[in-house]
Amino acid sequence: MIRLQKLVKTFDGHPVLNGIDMEIKEGEIIVIIGPSGTGKSTLLRCLNFLEQPDSGLISIDGDTVDAARAGQKAVLKLRRNTSFVFQNYALFANKTAAQNIAEGLITVWGKSKADALAEAHQILADIGLADKADSYPAALSGGQQQRVGIGRAMASHSKVMLFDEPTSALDPEWVEEVLQLMKKLAQRKQTMLVVTHEMSFARDVADRVVFMEGGRIVEQGPPEQLFSNPADPRTREFLRKVIRD
């Protein structure tokens, strides 16, 4: 369903993605791990052109974009196949929880305000926040704000959901409620790419764990294999450090 071929991204002449190749099946949950600054978040942002890749091919559900000559129409079509969950929530401070979820349905999908808000209320009920529909972000906990962010991504009914360290900005007491919602989506076979430092989530939920370092995919495999018997010494060293810490 998703194919990346020779994806390259540089910042100020410094390579951040060094020719990434990856294939993802529909309904597959991929967790990307690795040291900070190794290109994990950049990979997600290049997938839907929040960052412009320098070169390479991105295919999602049959739509293919050549990064080196991508036009606006092709990029917009690709973006409609993806939704993004940011680590800092990225909610509109002047809109309620329901309005935050409804906004994309109105502006991107052309739904009426009434229909969009009705769907937003359904999603809020689904994620356990029906009573927060009229609350503004400042009145919500960090975990609740991130669940609204996930609800907004759910509203797009996209082919793939991209999660960029969705728990990294949360206080520890709010992490589990966000991970539980993500596990719920995984049980529904929602295709997901997740950048995270939550190793227990990777063990429990991922179909495949991808270890990146230096802008490259070093190793990948089922979590039971990668965590118990990693083949590459770089993977072993990283896991030794993060599991010990």
PDB file of C-alpha atoms in Angstrom:
ATOM      1  CA  MET A   1       0.000   0.000   0.000  1.00  0.00           C
ATOM      2  CA  ILE A   2       2.913   2.355   0.786  1.00  0.00           C
ATOM      3  CA  ARG A   3       6.242   2.292  -0.984  1.00  0.00           C
ATOM      4  CA  LEU A   4       9.205   4.587  -0.490  1.00  0.00           C
ATOM      5  CA  GLN A   5      12.049   4.411  -2.987  1.00  0.00           C
ATOM      6  CA  LYS A   6      15.431   6.109  -2.552  1.00  0.00           C
ATOM      7  CA  LEU A   7      14.001   8.923  -0.411  1.00  0.00           C
ATOM      8  CA  VAL A   8      16.620  11.615   0.233  1.00  0.00           C
ATOM      9  CA  LYS A   9      16.442  14.762   2.358  1.00  0.00           C
ATOM     10  CA  THR A  10      19.235  17.177   3.250  1.00  0.00           C
ATOM     11  CA  PHE A  11      19.347  20.235   5.500  1.00  0.00           C
ATOM     12  CA  ASP A  12      22.055  22.818   4.718  1.00  0.00           C
ATOM     13  CA  GLY A  13      23.979  20.205   2.771  1.00  0.00           C
ATOM     14  CA  HIS A  14      23.806  17.674   5.601  1.00  0.00           C
ATOM     15  CA  PRO A  15      22.054  14.421   4.646  1.00  0.00           C
ATOM     16  CA  VAL A  16      19.218  13.539   7.023  1.00  0.00           C
ATOM     17  CA  LEU A  17      17.625  10.781   4.949  1.00  0.00           C
ATOM     18  CA  ASN A  18      20.065   8.703   2.940  1.00  0.00           C
ATOM     19  CA  GLY A  19      18.026   6.842   0.330  1.00  0.00           C
ATOM     20  CA  ILE A  20      15.220   5.279   2.387  1.00  0.00           C
ATOM     21  CA  ASP A  21      13.481   2.238   0.877  1.00  0.00           C
ATOM     22  CA  MET A  22      10.409   0.869   2.652  1.00  0.00           C
ATOM     23  CA  GLU A  23       7.217  -1.021   1.875  1.00  0.00           C
ATOM     24  CA  ILE A  24       4.185  -1.086   4.193  1.00  0.00           C
ATOM     25  CA  LYS A  25       1.118  -3.264   3.813  1.00  0.00           C
ATOM     26  CA  GLU A  26      -2.420  -2.092   4.447  1.00  0.00           C
ATOM     27  CA  GLY A  27      -3.281  -2.473   8.121  1.00  0.00           C
ATOM     28  CA  GLU A  28       0.354  -2.837   9.166  1.00  0.00           C
ATOM     29  CA  ILE A  29       1.600  -1.043  12.289  1.00  0.00           C
ATOM     30  CA  ILE A  30       5.203   0.120  11.890  1.00  0.00           C
ATOM     31  CA  VAL A  31       7.122   1.540  14.856  1.00  0.00           C
ATOM     32  CA  ILE A  32      10.293   3.479  14.048  1.00  0.00           C
ATOM     33  CA  ILE A  33      12.964   3.686  16.749  1.00  0.00           C
ATOM     34  CA  GLY A  34      16.492   5.029  16.889  1.00  0.00           C
ATOM     35  CA  PRO A  35      18.717   7.746  18.362  1.00  0.00           C
ATOM     36  CA  SER A  36      17.611  11.367  18.355  1.00  0.00           C
ATOM     37  CA  GLY A  37      18.549  13.301  15.235  1.00  0.00           C
ATOM     38  CA  THR A  38      18.678  10.272  12.995  1.00  0.00           C
ATOM     39  CA  GLY A  39      15.878  11.284  10.628  1.00  0.00           C
ATOM     40  CA  LYS A  40      12.861   9.482  12.092  1.00  0.00           C
ATOM     41  CA  SER A  41      10.585  12.525  12.348  1.00  0.00           C
ATOM     42  CA  THR A  42      11.891  13.887   9.044  1.00  0.00           C
ATOM     43  CA  LEU A  43      10.876  10.629   7.377  1.00  0.00           C
ATOM     44  CA  LEU A  44       7.288  11.049   8.578  1.00  0.00           C
ATOM     45  CA  ARG A  45       7.184  14.717   7.571  1.00  0.00           C
ATOM     46  CA  CYS A  46       8.498  13.894   4.091  1.00  0.00           C
ATOM     47  CA  LEU A  47       5.784  11.278   3.624  1.00  0.00           C
ATOM     48  CA  ASN A  48       3.098  13.949   3.398  1.00  0.00           C
ATOM     49  CA  PHE A  49       5.351  16.822   2.291  1.00  0.00           C
ATOM     50  CA  LEU A  50       5.362  18.766   5.547  1.00  0.00           C
ATOM     51  CA  GLU A  51       9.026  18.656   4.544  1.00  0.00           C
ATOM     52  CA  GLN A  52       9.927  18.675   0.850  1.00  0.00           C
ATOM     53  CA  PRO A  53      12.117  15.639   0.054  1.00  0.00           C
ATOM     54  CA  ASP A  54      15.033  16.282  -2.273  1.00  0.00           C
ATOM     55  CA  SER A  55      14.469  13.158  -4.345  1.00  0.00           C
ATOM     56  CA  GLY A  56      12.836   9.753  -4.339  1.00  0.00           C
ATOM     57  CA  LEU A  57       9.420   8.247  -4.990  1.00  0.00           C
ATOM     58  CA  ILE A  58       6.507   8.090  -2.541  1.00  0.00           C
ATOM     59  CA  SER A  59       3.539   5.847  -3.363  1.00  0.00           C
ATOM     60  CA  ILE A  60       0.428   5.615  -1.186  1.00  0.00           C
ATOM     61  CA  ASP A  61      -2.561   3.553  -2.256  1.00  0.00           C
ATOM     62  CA  GLY A  62      -1.610   3.745  -5.923  1.00  0.00           C
ATOM     63  CA  ASP A  63      -0.805   7.474  -5.993  1.00  0.00           C
ATOM     64  CA  THR A  64       2.882   8.078  -6.728  1.00  0.00           C
ATOM     65  CA  VAL A  65       4.795  11.339  -6.336  1.00  0.00           C
ATOM     66  CA  ASP A  66       8.307  11.984  -7.628  1.00  0.00           C
ATOM     67  CA  ALA A  67       9.748  14.252  -4.926  1.00  0.00           C
ATOM     68  CA  ALA A  68      12.115  16.011  -7.309  1.00  0.00           C
ATOM     69  CA  ARG A  69       9.283  17.292  -9.514  1.00  0.00           C
ATOM     70  CA  ALA A  70       6.185  17.118  -7.325  1.00  0.00           C
ATOM     71  CA  GLY A  71       3.362  19.460  -8.334  1.00  0.00           C
ATOM     72  CA  GLN A  72       0.830  20.935  -5.950  1.00  0.00           C
ATOM     73  CA  LYS A  73      -2.034  18.759  -7.179  1.00  0.00           C
ATOM     74  CA  ALA A  74      -0.038  15.552  -6.681  1.00  0.00           C
ATOM     75  CA  VAL A  75       1.092  16.632  -3.205  1.00  0.00           C
ATOM     76  CA  LEU A  76      -2.468  17.471  -2.142  1.00  0.00           C
ATOM     77  CA  LYS A  77      -3.678  14.095  -3.362  1.00  0.00           C
ATOM     78  CA  LEU A  78      -0.937  12.365  -1.384  1.00  0.00           C
ATOM     79  CA  ARG A  79      -1.778  14.376   1.735  1.00  0.00           C
ATOM     80  CA  ARG A  80      -5.398  13.250   1.534  1.00  0.00           C
ATOM     81  CA  ASN A  81      -4.118   9.708   2.043  1.00  0.00           C
ATOM     82  CA  THR A  82      -2.338  10.618   5.275  1.00  0.00           C
ATOM     83  CA  SER A  83      -3.081  12.217   8.631  1.00  0.00           C
ATOM     84  CA  PHE A  84      -0.509  13.508  11.092  1.00  0.00           C
ATOM     85  CA  VAL A  85      -0.434  13.452  14.894  1.00  0.00           C
ATOM     86  CA  PHE A  86       2.093  15.971  16.234  1.00  0.00           C
ATOM     87  CA  GLN A  87       4.072  15.661  19.441  1.00  0.00           C
ATOM     88  CA  ASN A  88       2.939  19.126  20.585  1.00  0.00           C
ATOM     89  CA  TYR A  89      -0.793  18.523  19.774  1.00  0.00           C
ATOM     90  CA  ALA A  90      -1.010  21.496  17.317  1.00  0.00           C
ATOM     91  CA  LEU A  91      -4.605  22.304  18.301  1.00  0.00           C
ATOM     92  CA  PHE A  92      -6.253  25.638  17.578  1.00  0.00           C
ATOM     93  CA  ALA A  93      -6.337  27.431  20.934  1.00  0.00           C
ATOM     94  CA  ASN A  94      -9.427  29.451  19.989  1.00  0.00           C
ATOM     95  CA  LYS A  95     -11.498  26.414  18.963  1.00  0.00           C
ATOM     96  CA  THR A  96     -13.255  23.828  21.115  1.00  0.00           C
ATOM     97  CA  ALA A  97     -12.372  20.143  20.982  1.00  0.00           C
ATOM     98  CA  ALA A  98     -15.271  19.521  18.598  1.00  0.00           C
ATOM     99  CA  GLN A  99     -14.336  22.466  16.413  1.00  0.00           C
ATOM    100  CA  ASN A 100     -10.712  21.307  16.220  1.00  0.00           C
ATOM    101  CA  ILE A 101     -11.828  17.939  14.899  1.00  0.00           C
ATOM    102  CA  ALA A 102     -14.419  19.443  12.563  1.00  0.00           C
ATOM    103  CA  GLU A 103     -12.073  22.018  11.017  1.00  0.00           C
ATOM    104  CA  GLY A 104     -10.394  19.678   8.548  1.00  0.00           C
ATOM    105  CA  LEU A 105     -13.695  18.110   7.565  1.00  0.00           C
ATOM    106  CA  ILE A 106     -14.923  21.573   6.575  1.00  0.00           C
ATOM    107  CA  THR A 107     -11.817  23.054   4.963  1.00  0.00           C
ATOM    108  CA  VAL A 108     -10.300  19.949   3.338  1.00  0.00           C
ATOM    109  CA  TRP A 109     -13.262  17.675   2.706  1.00  0.00           C
ATOM    110  CA  GLY A 110     -15.907  20.337   2.070  1.00  0.00           C
ATOM    111  CA  LYS A 111     -18.457  19.087   4.582  1.00  0.00           C
ATOM    112  CA  SER A 112     -21.061  21.423   5.982  1.00  0.00           C
ATOM    113  CA  LYS A 113     -20.436  22.810   9.453  1.00  0.00           C
ATOM    114  CA  ALA A 114     -23.393  20.870  10.851  1.00  0.00           C
ATOM    115  CA  ASP A 115     -22.255  17.548   9.354  1.00  0.00           C
ATOM    116  CA  ALA A 116     -18.650  18.121  10.404  1.00  0.00           C
ATOM    117  CA  LEU A 117     -19.601  18.907  13.994  1.00  0.00           C
ATOM    118  CA  ALA A 118     -21.902  15.897  14.135  1.00  0.00           C
ATOM    119  CA  GLU A 119     -19.015  13.645  13.048  1.00  0.00           C
ATOM    120  CA  ALA A 120     -16.696  15.383  15.508  1.00  0.00           C
ATOM    121  CA  HIS A 121     -19.072  14.592  18.361  1.00  0.00           C
ATOM    122  CA  GLN A 122     -19.205  10.949  17.277  1.00  0.00           C
ATOM    123  CA  ILE A 123     -15.402  10.764  17.279  1.00  0.00           C
ATOM    124  CA  LEU A 124     -15.159  12.428  20.690  1.00  0.00           C
ATOM    125  CA  ALA A 125     -17.543   9.806  22.056  1.00  0.00           C
ATOM    126  CA  ASP A 126     -15.405   7.080  20.455  1.00  0.00           C
ATOM    127  CA  ILE A 127     -12.228   8.354  22.132  1.00  0.00           C
ATOM    128  CA  GLY A 128     -13.852   8.875  25.513  1.00  0.00           C
ATOM    129  CA  LEU A 129     -14.121  12.663  25.434  1.00  0.00           C
ATOM    130  CA  ALA A 130     -17.801  13.230  24.715  1.00  0.00           C
ATOM    131  CA  ASP A 131     -18.059  15.473  27.774  1.00  0.00           C
ATOM    132  CA  LYS A 132     -15.200  17.684  26.520  1.00  0.00           C
ATOM    133  CA  ALA A 133     -16.738  18.654  23.162  1.00  0.00           C
ATOM    134  CA  ASP A 134     -17.177  22.302  24.168  1.00  0.00           C
ATOM    135  CA  SER A 135     -13.891  22.597  26.075  1.00  0.00           C
ATOM    136  CA  TYR A 136     -11.000  24.656  24.745  1.00  0.00           C
ATOM    137  CA  PRO A 137      -7.469  23.210  24.705  1.00  0.00           C
ATOM    138  CA  ALA A 138      -6.387  25.300  27.708  1.00  0.00           C
ATOM    139  CA  ALA A 139      -9.019  23.506  29.797  1.00  0.00           C
ATOM    140  CA  LEU A 140      -7.803  20.033  28.755  1.00  0.00           C
ATOM    141  CA  SER A 141      -4.985  17.949  30.166  1.00  0.00           C
ATOM    142  CA  GLY A 142      -2.051  17.112  27.910  1.00  0.00           C
ATOM    143  CA  GLY A 143      -3.386  13.594  27.430  1.00  0.00           C
ATOM    144  CA  GLN A 144      -6.823  14.904  26.510  1.00  0.00           C
ATOM    145  CA  GLN A 145      -5.334  17.388  24.042  1.00  0.00           C
ATOM    146  CA  GLN A 146      -3.361  14.635  22.344  1.00  0.00           C
ATOM    147  CA  ARG A 147      -6.446  12.425  22.167  1.00  0.00           C
ATOM    148  CA  VAL A 148      -8.253  15.305  20.436  1.00  0.00           C
ATOM    149  CA  GLY A 149      -5.275  15.492  18.050  1.00  0.00           C
ATOM    150  CA  ILE A 150      -5.688  11.796  17.314  1.00  0.00           C
ATOM    151  CA  GLY A 151      -9.433  12.309  16.902  1.00  0.00           C
ATOM    152  CA  ARG A 152      -8.716  14.998  14.333  1.00  0.00           C
ATOM    153  CA  ALA A 153      -6.515  12.532  12.436  1.00  0.00           C
ATOM    154  CA  MET A 154      -9.258   9.888  12.660  1.00  0.00           C
ATOM    155  CA  ALA A 155     -11.763  12.311  11.121  1.00  0.00           C
ATOM    156  CA  SER A 156      -9.879  12.339   7.826  1.00  0.00           C
ATOM    157  CA  HIS A 157     -10.392   8.574   7.365  1.00  0.00           C
ATOM    158  CA  SER A 158      -6.924   8.544   5.815  1.00  0.00           C
ATOM    159  CA  LYS A 159      -5.181   5.460   4.503  1.00  0.00           C
ATOM    160  CA  VAL A 160      -2.286   5.925   6.924  1.00  0.00           C
ATOM    161  CA  MET A 161      -1.858   7.747  10.228  1.00  0.00           C
ATOM    162  CA  LEU A 162       1.560   9.211  11.040  1.00  0.00           C
ATOM    163  CA  PHE A 163       2.465   9.642  14.721  1.00  0.00           C
ATOM    164  CA  ASP A 164       5.509  11.781  15.527  1.00  0.00           C
ATOM    165  CA  GLU A 165       6.497  10.939  19.121  1.00  0.00           C
ATOM    166  CA  PRO A 166       2.900  11.432  20.299  1.00  0.00           C
ATOM    167  CA  THR A 167       3.713  10.969  24.007  1.00  0.00           C
ATOM    168  CA  SER A 168       7.013  12.856  24.249  1.00  0.00           C
ATOM    169  CA  ALA A 169       5.423  16.145  25.386  1.00  0.00           C
ATOM    170  CA  LEU A 170       3.163  14.490  27.966  1.00  0.00           C
ATOM    171  CA  ASP A 171       3.581  14.249  31.710  1.00  0.00           C
ATOM    172  CA  PRO A 172       3.983  10.576  32.704  1.00  0.00           C
ATOM    173  CA  GLU A 173       0.463  10.306  34.119  1.00  0.00           C
ATOM    174  CA  TRP A 174      -1.074  11.104  30.714  1.00  0.00           C
ATOM    175  CA  VAL A 175       1.034   8.768  28.556  1.00  0.00           C
ATOM    176  CA  GLU A 176      -0.975   5.599  29.090  1.00  0.00           C
ATOM    177  CA  GLU A 177      -4.327   7.068  28.024  1.00  0.00           C
ATOM    178  CA  VAL A 178      -2.837   8.126  24.688  1.00  0.00           C
ATOM    179  CA  LEU A 179      -1.135   4.755  24.163  1.00  0.00           C
ATOM    180  CA  GLN A 180      -4.419   2.966  24.930  1.00  0.00           C
ATOM    181  CA  LEU A 181      -6.176   4.960  22.210  1.00  0.00           C
ATOM    182  CA  MET A 182      -3.405   4.107  19.750  1.00  0.00           C
ATOM    183  CA  LYS A 183      -3.731   0.434  20.674  1.00  0.00           C
ATOM    184  CA  LYS A 184      -7.463   0.703  19.985  1.00  0.00           C
ATOM    185  CA  LEU A 185      -6.718   2.035  16.494  1.00  0.00           C
ATOM    186  CA  ALA A 186      -4.195  -0.763  15.950  1.00  0.00           C
ATOM    187  CA  GLN A 187      -6.852  -3.343  16.812  1.00  0.00           C
ATOM    188  CA  ARG A 188      -8.987  -1.837  14.039  1.00  0.00           C
ATOM    189  CA  LYS A 189      -6.122  -2.485  11.585  1.00  0.00           C
ATOM    190  CA  GLN A 190      -5.541   1.188  10.899  1.00  0.00           C
ATOM    191  CA  THR A 191      -2.287   1.516   8.977  1.00  0.00           C
ATOM    192  CA  MET A 192       0.093   3.413  11.264  1.00  0.00           C
ATOM    193  CA  LEU A 193       3.679   4.681  11.222  1.00  0.00           C
ATOM    194  CA  VAL A 194       4.762   5.609  14.727  1.00  0.00           C
ATOM    195  CA  VAL A 195       7.973   7.303  15.803  1.00  0.00           C
ATOM    196  CA  THR A 196       8.293   6.702  19.530  1.00  0.00           C
ATOM    197  CA  HIS A 197      10.619   6.013  22.443  1.00  0.00           C
ATOM    198  CA  GLU A 198       7.937   3.861  24.101  1.00  0.00           C
ATOM    199  CA  MET A 199       9.581   0.440  23.751  1.00  0.00           C
ATOM    200  CA  SER A 200       6.747  -1.378  25.525  1.00  0.00           C
ATOM    201  CA  PHE A 201       4.290  -0.013  22.950  1.00  0.00           C
ATOM    202  CA  ALA A 202       6.576  -1.207  20.151  1.00  0.00           C
ATOM    203  CA  ARG A 203       6.753  -4.681  21.705  1.00  0.00           C
ATOM    204  CA  ASP A 204       3.007  -4.960  22.262  1.00  0.00           C
ATOM    205  CA  VAL A 205       1.527  -3.352  19.150  1.00  0.00           C
ATOM    206  CA  ALA A 206       3.969  -3.219  16.228  1.00  0.00           C
ATOM    207  CA  ASP A 207       3.823  -5.677  13.371  1.00  0.00           C
ATOM    208  CA  ARG A 208       7.310  -4.504  12.467  1.00  0.00           C
ATOM    209  CA  VAL A 209       9.920  -2.417  14.266  1.00  0.00           C
ATOM    210  CA  VAL A 210      12.320  -0.338  12.157  1.00  0.00           C
ATOM    211  CA  PHE A 211      15.624   0.807  13.657  1.00  0.00           C
ATOM    212  CA  MET A 212      17.123   3.911  12.019  1.00  0.00           C
ATOM    213  CA  GLU A 213      20.517   5.486  12.498  1.00  0.00           C
ATOM    214  CA  GLY A 214      22.350   8.092  10.448  1.00  0.00           C
ATOM    215  CA  GLY A 215      19.395   8.613   8.129  1.00  0.00           C
ATOM    216  CA  ARG A 216      19.305   4.964   7.098  1.00  0.00           C
ATOM    217  CA  ILE A 217      17.289   1.892   7.975  1.00  0.00           C
ATOM    218  CA  VAL A 218      19.780  -0.304   9.781  1.00  0.00           C
ATOM    219  CA  GLU A 219      17.514  -3.197  10.684  1.00  0.00           C
ATOM    220  CA  GLN A 220      13.843  -4.136  10.796  1.00  0.00           C
ATOM    221  CA  GLY A 221      11.727  -7.077  11.813  1.00  0.00           C
ATOM    222  CA  PRO A 222       8.970  -8.371  14.085  1.00  0.00           C
ATOM    223  CA  PRO A 223       9.307  -6.968  17.606  1.00  0.00           C
ATOM    224  CA  GLU A 224       9.997 -10.354  19.193  1.00  0.00           C
ATOM    225  CA  GLN A 225      12.944 -10.848  16.832  1.00  0.00           C
ATOM    226  CA  LEU A 226      14.350  -7.340  16.885  1.00  0.00           C
ATOM    227  CA  PHE A 227      14.174  -6.920  20.660  1.00  0.00           C
ATOM    228  CA  SER A 228      15.357 -10.402  21.622  1.00  0.00           C
ATOM    229  CA  ASN A 229      17.924 -11.085  18.923  1.00  0.00           C
ATOM    230  CA  PRO A 230      18.930  -7.972  16.922  1.00  0.00           C
ATOM    231  CA  ALA A 231      21.337  -8.776  14.096  1.00  0.00           C
ATOM    232  CA  ASP A 232      23.202  -5.449  13.894  1.00  0.00           C
ATOM    233  CA  PRO A 233      25.539  -4.299  16.688  1.00  0.00           C
ATOM    234  CA  ARG A 234      24.193  -0.739  16.389  1.00  0.00           C
ATOM    235  CA  THR A 235      20.692  -1.997  17.143  1.00  0.00           C
ATOM    236  CA  ARG A 236      21.965  -4.046  20.089  1.00  0.00           C
ATOM    237  CA  GLU A 237      23.798  -1.060  21.553  1.00  0.00           C
ATOM    238  CA  PHE A 238      20.797   1.263  21.166  1.00  0.00           C
ATOM    239  CA  LEU A 239      18.408  -1.224  22.789  1.00  0.00           C
ATOM    240  CA  ARG A 240      20.859  -1.914  25.612  1.00  0.00           C
ATOM    241  CA  LYS A 241      20.955   1.790  26.372  1.00  0.00           C
ATOM    242  CA  VAL A 242      17.240   2.647  26.122  1.00  0.00           C
ATOM    243  CA  ILE A 243      16.049  -0.465  27.971  1.00  0.00           C
ATOM    244  CA  ARG A 244      18.628   0.090  30.701  1.00  0.00           C
ATOM    245  CA  ASP A 245      17.736   3.799  30.965  1.00  0.00           C
TER     246      ASP A 245
END
